[in-house]
PDB file of C-alpha atoms in Angstrom:
ATOM      1  CA  MET A   1      28.469  71.560  -5.724  1.00 43.00           C
ATOM      2  CA  SER A   2      26.567  73.199  -8.529  1.00 56.00           C
ATOM      3  CA  SER A   3      24.401  71.222 -10.888  1.00 69.00           C
ATOM      4  CA  LYS A   4      26.024  69.660 -13.919  1.00 86.00           C
ATOM      5  CA  GLN A   5      24.870  69.013 -17.441  1.00 93.00           C
ATOM      6  CA  TYR A   6      24.261  65.391 -18.389  1.00 95.00           C
ATOM      7  CA  VAL A   7      23.349  63.805 -21.686  1.00 97.00           C
ATOM      8  CA  VAL A   8      21.764  60.355 -21.530  1.00 97.00           C
ATOM      9  CA  ILE A   9      21.689  58.408 -24.800  1.00 97.00           C
ATOM     10  CA  GLY A  10      19.382  55.403 -24.983  1.00 96.00           C
ATOM     11  CA  LEU A  11      16.103  55.466 -23.070  1.00 95.00           C
ATOM     12  CA  GLY A  12      15.493  51.869 -22.137  1.00 90.00           C
ATOM     13  CA  ARG A  13      14.797  51.079 -18.478  1.00 86.00           C
ATOM     14  CA  PHE A  14      18.368  51.820 -17.401  1.00 87.00           C
ATOM     15  CA  GLY A  15      18.781  55.067 -19.354  1.00 91.00           C
ATOM     16  CA  THR A  16      15.342  56.328 -18.331  1.00 91.00           C
ATOM     17  CA  SER A  17      16.100  55.577 -14.685  1.00 86.00           C
ATOM     18  CA  VAL A  18      19.437  57.436 -14.826  1.00 90.00           C
ATOM     19  CA  ALA A  19      17.984  60.435 -16.678  1.00 92.00           C
ATOM     20  CA  LYS A  20      14.977  60.886 -14.392  1.00 91.00           C
ATOM     21  CA  THR A  21      17.054  60.539 -11.232  1.00 86.00           C
ATOM     22  CA  LEU A  22      19.717  63.010 -12.355  1.00 90.00           C
ATOM     23  CA  TYR A  23      16.996  65.523 -13.225  1.00 90.00           C
ATOM     24  CA  ALA A  24      15.192  64.962  -9.904  1.00 84.00           C
ATOM     25  CA  LEU A  25      18.495  65.759  -8.160  1.00 82.00           C
ATOM     26  CA  GLY A  26      18.524  69.202  -9.768  1.00 86.00           C
ATOM     27  CA  ASN A  27      20.714  68.720 -12.835  1.00 90.00           C
ATOM     28  CA  ASP A  28      20.255  69.668 -16.485  1.00 94.00           C
ATOM     29  CA  VAL A  29      19.550  66.501 -18.469  1.00 96.00           C
ATOM     30  CA  LEU A  30      19.312  66.038 -22.224  1.00 98.00           C
ATOM     31  CA  ALA A  31      17.783  62.651 -23.097  1.00 98.00           C
ATOM     32  CA  ILE A  32      18.286  61.223 -26.600  1.00 98.00           C
ATOM     33  CA  ASP A  33      16.708  58.176 -28.229  1.00 97.00           C
ATOM     34  CA  GLN A  34      15.762  57.043 -31.727  1.00 95.00           C
ATOM     35  CA  SER A  35      12.269  56.119 -30.556  1.00 95.00           C
ATOM     36  CA  GLU A  36       9.708  58.931 -30.596  1.00 96.00           C
ATOM     37  CA  ASP A  37       7.652  57.011 -27.994  1.00 96.00           C
ATOM     38  CA  ASN A  38      10.589  56.814 -25.558  1.00 95.00           C
ATOM     39  CA  VAL A  39      11.305  60.513 -26.047  1.00 97.00           C
ATOM     40  CA  GLN A  40       7.655  61.461 -25.470  1.00 97.00           C
ATOM     41  CA  SER A  41       7.346  59.360 -22.323  1.00 96.00           C
ATOM     42  CA  ILE A  42      10.336  61.017 -20.617  1.00 96.00           C
ATOM     43  CA  SER A  43       9.871  64.578 -21.901  1.00 96.00           C
ATOM     44  CA  ASP A  44       8.237  65.854 -18.697  1.00 96.00           C
ATOM     45  CA  SER A  45      10.914  64.263 -16.481  1.00 95.00           C
ATOM     46  CA  VAL A  46      14.090  65.814 -17.962  1.00 97.00           C
ATOM     47  CA  THR A  47      15.261  69.233 -19.173  1.00 97.00           C
ATOM     48  CA  HIS A  48      15.121  68.313 -22.876  1.00 97.00           C
ATOM     49  CA  ALA A  49      14.255  65.104 -24.711  1.00 98.00           C
ATOM     50  CA  VAL A  50      15.219  64.729 -28.359  1.00 98.00           C
ATOM     51  CA  GLN A  51      14.618  62.090 -31.010  1.00 97.00           C
ATOM     52  CA  ALA A  52      17.900  61.597 -32.861  1.00 97.00           C
ATOM     53  CA  ASP A  53      20.278  58.979 -34.223  1.00 96.00           C
ATOM     54  CA  ALA A  54      23.199  59.242 -31.822  1.00 96.00           C
ATOM     55  CA  THR A  55      25.474  57.257 -34.156  1.00 95.00           C
ATOM     56  CA  ASP A  56      25.334  60.278 -36.486  1.00 96.00           C
ATOM     57  CA  GLU A  57      28.250  62.557 -35.640  1.00 96.00           C
ATOM     58  CA  ASN A  58      26.532  65.573 -37.210  1.00 97.00           C
ATOM     59  CA  ALA A  59      23.411  65.029 -35.091  1.00 96.00           C
ATOM     60  CA  LEU A  60      25.466  64.903 -31.891  1.00 96.00           C
ATOM     61  CA  ARG A  61      27.446  67.962 -32.926  1.00 96.00           C
ATOM     62  CA  ALA A  62      24.227  69.865 -33.667  1.00 96.00           C
ATOM     63  CA  LEU A  63      22.917  68.993 -30.195  1.00 96.00           C
ATOM     64  CA  GLY A  64      26.037  70.566 -28.679  1.00 96.00           C
ATOM     65  CA  ILE A  65      27.127  67.373 -26.946  1.00 95.00           C
ATOM     66  CA  ARG A  66      30.626  68.771 -26.378  1.00 93.00           C
ATOM     67  CA  ASN A  67      29.148  71.230 -23.858  1.00 94.00           C
ATOM     68  CA  PHE A  68      27.987  68.467 -21.510  1.00 95.00           C
ATOM     69  CA  ASP A  69      29.960  67.475 -18.416  1.00 93.00           C
ATOM     70  CA  VAL A  70      28.933  63.820 -18.502  1.00 94.00           C
ATOM     71  CA  ALA A  71      27.530  61.489 -21.157  1.00 96.00           C
ATOM     72  CA  VAL A  72      25.779  58.267 -20.161  1.00 95.00           C
ATOM     73  CA  ILE A  73      25.664  55.833 -23.088  1.00 96.00           C
ATOM     74  CA  ALA A  74      22.794  53.545 -22.095  1.00 94.00           C
ATOM     75  CA  ILE A  75      22.277  51.752 -25.419  1.00 91.00           C
ATOM     76  CA  GLY A  76      20.793  48.290 -24.980  1.00 70.00           C
ATOM     77  CA  VAL A  77      21.529  45.261 -27.108  1.00 80.00           C
ATOM     78  CA  ASP A  78      23.143  47.080 -30.038  1.00 89.00           C
ATOM     79  CA  ILE A  79      26.791  46.721 -29.076  1.00 92.00           C
ATOM     80  CA  GLN A  80      28.042  48.288 -32.317  1.00 93.00           C
ATOM     81  CA  SER A  81      26.010  51.478 -31.724  1.00 94.00           C
ATOM     82  CA  SER A  82      27.127  51.610 -28.109  1.00 95.00           C
ATOM     83  CA  ILE A  83      30.798  51.499 -29.174  1.00 96.00           C
ATOM     84  CA  MET A  84      30.307  54.037 -31.960  1.00 96.00           C
ATOM     85  CA  ILE A  85      28.483  56.549 -29.719  1.00 97.00           C
ATOM     86  CA  THR A  86      31.036  56.176 -26.913  1.00 97.00           C
ATOM     87  CA  LEU A  87      33.806  56.903 -29.403  1.00 96.00           C
ATOM     88  CA  LEU A  88      31.955  59.919 -30.837  1.00 97.00           C
ATOM     89  CA  ALA A  89      31.219  61.348 -27.387  1.00 97.00           C
ATOM     90  CA  LYS A  90      34.920  61.245 -26.493  1.00 96.00           C
ATOM     91  CA  GLU A  91      36.007  62.620 -29.859  1.00 95.00           C
ATOM     92  CA  LEU A  92      33.515  65.489 -29.606  1.00 96.00           C
ATOM     93  CA  GLY A  93      34.949  66.498 -26.255  1.00 95.00           C
ATOM     94  CA  VAL A  94      32.631  65.197 -23.516  1.00 95.00           C
ATOM     95  CA  LYS A  95      34.740  65.237 -20.343  1.00 91.00           C
ATOM     96  CA  TYR A  96      33.379  62.088 -18.683  1.00 94.00           C
ATOM     97  CA  VAL A  97      31.723  59.209 -20.522  1.00 95.00           C
ATOM     98  CA  ILE A  98      29.937  56.342 -18.807  1.00 93.00           C
ATOM     99  CA  ALA A  99      28.848  53.427 -20.966  1.00 94.00           C
ATOM    100  CA  LYS A 100      26.601  50.452 -20.334  1.00 92.00           C
ATOM    101  CA  ALA A 101      28.112  47.066 -21.204  1.00 92.00           C
ATOM    102  CA  GLN A 102      26.482  43.752 -22.043  1.00 88.00           C
ATOM    103  CA  ASN A 103      29.433  41.607 -20.984  1.00 87.00           C
ATOM    104  CA  GLU A 104      33.119  41.681 -20.045  1.00 88.00           C
ATOM    105  CA  LEU A 105      34.345  41.715 -23.639  1.00 91.00           C
ATOM    106  CA  HIS A 106      32.064  44.648 -24.502  1.00 93.00           C
ATOM    107  CA  ALA A 107      33.358  46.440 -21.379  1.00 93.00           C
ATOM    108  CA  LYS A 108      36.990  45.884 -22.436  1.00 94.00           C
ATOM    109  CA  VAL A 109      36.321  47.433 -25.841  1.00 95.00           C
ATOM    110  CA  LEU A 110      34.518  50.415 -24.281  1.00 95.00           C
ATOM    111  CA  TYR A 111      37.438  51.108 -21.946  1.00 94.00           C
ATOM    112  CA  ARG A 112      39.903  50.751 -24.813  1.00 94.00           C
ATOM    113  CA  ILE A 113      38.122  53.390 -26.917  1.00 94.00           C
ATOM    114  CA  GLY A 114      38.051  55.869 -24.041  1.00 94.00           C
ATOM    115  CA  ALA A 115      35.059  55.240 -21.772  1.00 95.00           C
ATOM    116  CA  ASP A 116      35.847  56.632 -18.325  1.00 93.00           C
ATOM    117  CA  ARG A 117      33.568  54.170 -16.588  1.00 90.00           C
ATOM    118  CA  VAL A 118      31.651  51.085 -17.659  1.00 91.00           C
ATOM    119  CA  VAL A 119      28.595  49.792 -15.816  1.00 87.00           C
ATOM    120  CA  PHE A 120      26.627  46.568 -15.927  1.00 83.00           C
ATOM    121  CA  PRO A 121      22.944  47.409 -15.342  1.00 73.00           C
ATOM    122  CA  GLU A 122      22.269  44.050 -13.692  1.00 63.00           C
ATOM    123  CA  ARG A 123      24.816  45.001 -11.029  1.00 64.00           C
ATOM    124  CA  ASP A 124      24.451  48.786 -11.092  1.00 63.00           C
ATOM    125  CA  MET A 125      20.897  50.016 -11.111  1.00 65.00           C
ATOM    126  CA  GLY A 126      20.368  53.234 -13.045  1.00 63.00           C
ATOM    127  CA  VAL A 127      19.272  55.041  -9.919  1.00 66.00           C
ATOM    128  CA  ARG A 128      22.410  54.053  -8.026  1.00 69.00           C
ATOM    129  CA  VAL A 129      24.657  55.221 -10.862  1.00 68.00           C
ATOM    130  CA  ALA A 130      22.897  58.589 -10.986  1.00 72.00           C
ATOM    131  CA  HIS A 131      23.243  59.156  -7.252  1.00 72.00           C
ATOM    132  CA  ASN A 132      26.916  58.224  -7.312  1.00 68.00           C
ATOM    133  CA  LEU A 133      27.475  60.705 -10.139  1.00 68.00           C
ATOM    134  CA  VAL A 134      25.803  63.540  -8.300  1.00 69.00           C
ATOM    135  CA  SER A 135      27.199  63.109  -4.803  1.00 67.00           C
ATOM    136  CA  SER A 136      30.552  61.813  -3.656  1.00 62.00           C
ATOM    137  CA  ASN A 137      29.026  61.477  -0.176  1.00 61.00           C
ATOM    138  CA  ILE A 138      26.541  58.847  -1.254  1.00 60.00           C
ATOM    139  CA  LEU A 139      28.605  55.677  -1.050  1.00 60.00           C
ATOM    140  CA  ASP A 140      25.986  53.131  -1.928  1.00 64.00           C
ATOM    141  CA  TYR A 141      22.329  53.147  -2.763  1.00 64.00           C
ATOM    142  CA  ILE A 142      19.735  50.384  -2.671  1.00 62.00           C
ATOM    143  CA  GLU A 143      16.343  51.212  -4.118  1.00 62.00           C
ATOM    144  CA  LEU A 144      13.698  49.304  -2.139  1.00 60.00           C
ATOM    145  CA  SER A 145      10.840  50.764  -4.155  1.00 60.00           C
ATOM    146  CA  PRO A 146      10.270  53.959  -6.140  1.00 64.00           C
ATOM    147  CA  ASP A 147       9.491  55.653  -2.807  1.00 72.00           C
ATOM    148  CA  TYR A 148      12.008  54.224  -0.321  1.00 75.00           C
ATOM    149  CA  SER A 149      15.721  53.516  -0.354  1.00 79.00           C
ATOM    150  CA  ILE A 150      18.574  52.477   1.910  1.00 77.00           C
ATOM    151  CA  VAL A 151      21.638  54.679   1.571  1.00 83.00           C
ATOM    152  CA  GLU A 152      25.158  54.653   2.980  1.00 84.00           C
ATOM    153  CA  ILE A 153      26.042  58.253   3.656  1.00 86.00           C
ATOM    154  CA  ALA A 154      29.330  59.831   4.771  1.00 87.00           C
ATOM    155  CA  VAL A 155      28.727  62.185   7.715  1.00 89.00           C
ATOM    156  CA  ILE A 156      28.873  65.920   7.155  1.00 86.00           C
ATOM    157  CA  SER A 157      30.803  68.251   9.442  1.00 88.00           C
ATOM    158  CA  GLN A 158      27.770  69.687  11.240  1.00 89.00           C
ATOM    159  CA  TRP A 159      26.826  66.206  12.488  1.00 93.00           C
ATOM    160  CA  VAL A 160      30.222  65.412  14.062  1.00 94.00           C
ATOM    161  CA  GLY A 161      30.324  65.312  17.871  1.00 96.00           C
ATOM    162  CA  LYS A 162      26.545  65.162  18.242  1.00 95.00           C
ATOM    163  CA  THR A 163      24.422  62.277  19.453  1.00 96.00           C
ATOM    164  CA  LEU A 164      21.713  60.731  17.307  1.00 94.00           C
ATOM    165  CA  LYS A 165      19.234  62.145  19.810  1.00 94.00           C
ATOM    166  CA  GLU A 166      20.563  65.684  19.255  1.00 95.00           C
ATOM    167  CA  LEU A 167      20.528  65.270  15.481  1.00 93.00           C
ATOM    168  CA  ASN A 168      16.980  63.852  15.560  1.00 91.00           C
ATOM    169  CA  MET A 169      17.286  62.617  12.001  1.00 90.00           C
ATOM    170  CA  ARG A 170      13.686  61.510  11.737  1.00 86.00           C
ATOM    171  CA  ALA A 171      12.295  64.936  12.659  1.00 89.00           C
ATOM    172  CA  ASN A 172      14.934  67.012  10.845  1.00 88.00           C
ATOM    173  CA  TYR A 173      15.509  64.940   7.721  1.00 87.00           C
ATOM    174  CA  GLY A 174      12.719  62.347   7.597  1.00 87.00           C
ATOM    175  CA  ILE A 175      15.168  59.433   7.729  1.00 88.00           C
ATOM    176  CA  ASN A 176      16.029  56.669  10.184  1.00 85.00           C
ATOM    177  CA  VAL A 177      19.581  55.601  11.040  1.00 88.00           C
ATOM    178  CA  MET A 178      19.840  51.816  10.824  1.00 83.00           C
ATOM    179  CA  ALA A 179      23.555  51.455  11.545  1.00 84.00           C
ATOM    180  CA  ILE A 180      26.821  53.353  12.031  1.00 89.00           C
ATOM    181  CA  LYS A 181      29.928  52.045  10.259  1.00 88.00           C
ATOM    182  CA  ARG A 182      33.201  53.035  11.930  1.00 89.00           C
ATOM    183  CA  GLY A 183      36.195  51.531  10.192  1.00 84.00           C
ATOM    184  CA  SER A 184      35.662  47.775  10.155  1.00 79.00           C
ATOM    185  CA  GLU A 185      33.080  47.909  12.967  1.00 82.00           C
ATOM    186  CA  ILE A 186      29.354  48.182  12.343  1.00 80.00           C
ATOM    187  CA  ASN A 187      27.019  49.317  15.105  1.00 83.00           C
ATOM    188  CA  ILE A 188      23.644  47.818  14.231  1.00 76.00           C
ATOM    189  CA  SER A 189      20.620  49.619  15.749  1.00 74.00           C
ATOM    190  CA  PRO A 190      22.604  52.402  17.437  1.00 86.00           C
ATOM    191  CA  SER A 191      21.182  54.037  20.551  1.00 90.00           C
ATOM    192  CA  ALA A 192      20.034  57.646  20.834  1.00 92.00           C
ATOM    193  CA  GLU A 193      23.116  58.451  22.929  1.00 95.00           C
ATOM    194  CA  ASP A 194      25.641  57.237  20.330  1.00 94.00           C
ATOM    195  CA  ILE A 195      27.890  60.076  19.171  1.00 95.00           C
ATOM    196  CA  ILE A 196      28.758  60.646  15.515  1.00 95.00           C
ATOM    197  CA  ASN A 197      32.490  60.774  14.790  1.00 95.00           C
ATOM    198  CA  ASP A 198      34.293  62.294  11.834  1.00 93.00           C
ATOM    199  CA  GLY A 199      34.723  59.594   9.197  1.00 91.00           C
ATOM    200  CA  ASP A 200      31.671  57.595  10.267  1.00 93.00           C
ATOM    201  CA  ILE A 201      29.318  56.213   7.649  1.00 90.00           C
ATOM    202  CA  LEU A 202      25.596  56.127   8.410  1.00 90.00           C
ATOM    203  CA  VAL A 203      23.325  53.504   6.919  1.00 85.00           C
ATOM    204  CA  VAL A 204      19.949  55.200   6.673  1.00 87.00           C
ATOM    205  CA  ILE A 205      16.523  54.372   5.322  1.00 82.00           C
ATOM    206  CA  GLY A 206      14.139  57.010   4.105  1.00 84.00           C
ATOM    207  CA  GLY A 207      11.831  58.299   1.441  1.00 84.00           C
ATOM    208  CA  THR A 208      13.401  59.129  -1.911  1.00 79.00           C
ATOM    209  CA  GLU A 209      12.379  62.782  -1.633  1.00 81.00           C
ATOM    210  CA  GLU A 210      13.968  63.166   1.817  1.00 85.00           C
ATOM    211  CA  LEU A 211      17.187  61.444   0.722  1.00 82.00           C
ATOM    212  CA  ASN A 212      17.415  63.739  -2.299  1.00 77.00           C
ATOM    213  CA  LYS A 213      17.189  66.768   0.026  1.00 78.00           C
ATOM    214  CA  ILE A 214      20.113  65.463   2.104  1.00 79.00           C
ATOM    215  CA  GLU A 215      22.203  64.988  -1.030  1.00 72.00           C
ATOM    216  CA  LYS A 216      21.550  68.591  -2.007  1.00 69.00           C
ATOM    217  CA  VAL A 217      22.562  69.818   1.494  1.00 68.00           C
ATOM    218  CA  LYS A 218      25.719  67.724   1.430  1.00 63.00           C
ATOM    219  CA  THR A 219      26.869  68.834  -1.994  1.00 58.00           C
ATOM    220  CA  GLU A 220      26.257  72.555  -1.647  1.00 57.00           C
TER     221      GLU A 220
END
């Protein structure tokens, strides 16, 4: 899977987290915010960071927003701006628009005006959203700290039929397998001789850098 182009509008904690993670995973990211300070603080962590009023249709058009694959509308408390920008992003031709909602009513309005997906930051951390966008193999993502995470990962074909000992995940990928999910069964603390089957889901813990490398392998 080749890298995509993302535009993230609104650089609060959630938007910043999404933008930085998408960029770290090898994607082109344009970050937009009205605050010069927010733009400056993220400028080294994304492809481009721009100070602009995203409720201004002409500003969005000038930034070429229609050329982006995905727009993440991460506006905070200003529900009116969030709705306006979501509407503009769809009207200007962004293929997939994700918007942050404050509550269920806000979410309903966002869906009604064309948002493809609505997220609640309290339930969906920015990092998790970014990983789910980038890789269909990453099924869930729990950030333990900026350096370590627990991830549910769908097995890739080259792992099938091999034991955990043969795969030697710690040496080869820098991760540890905590459990194997097979249908409704969960094998907690699997042994080295356990064989990986097609369709299995591995629950692994590892450093953020190592997990990012696996995502790149799995999506190529």
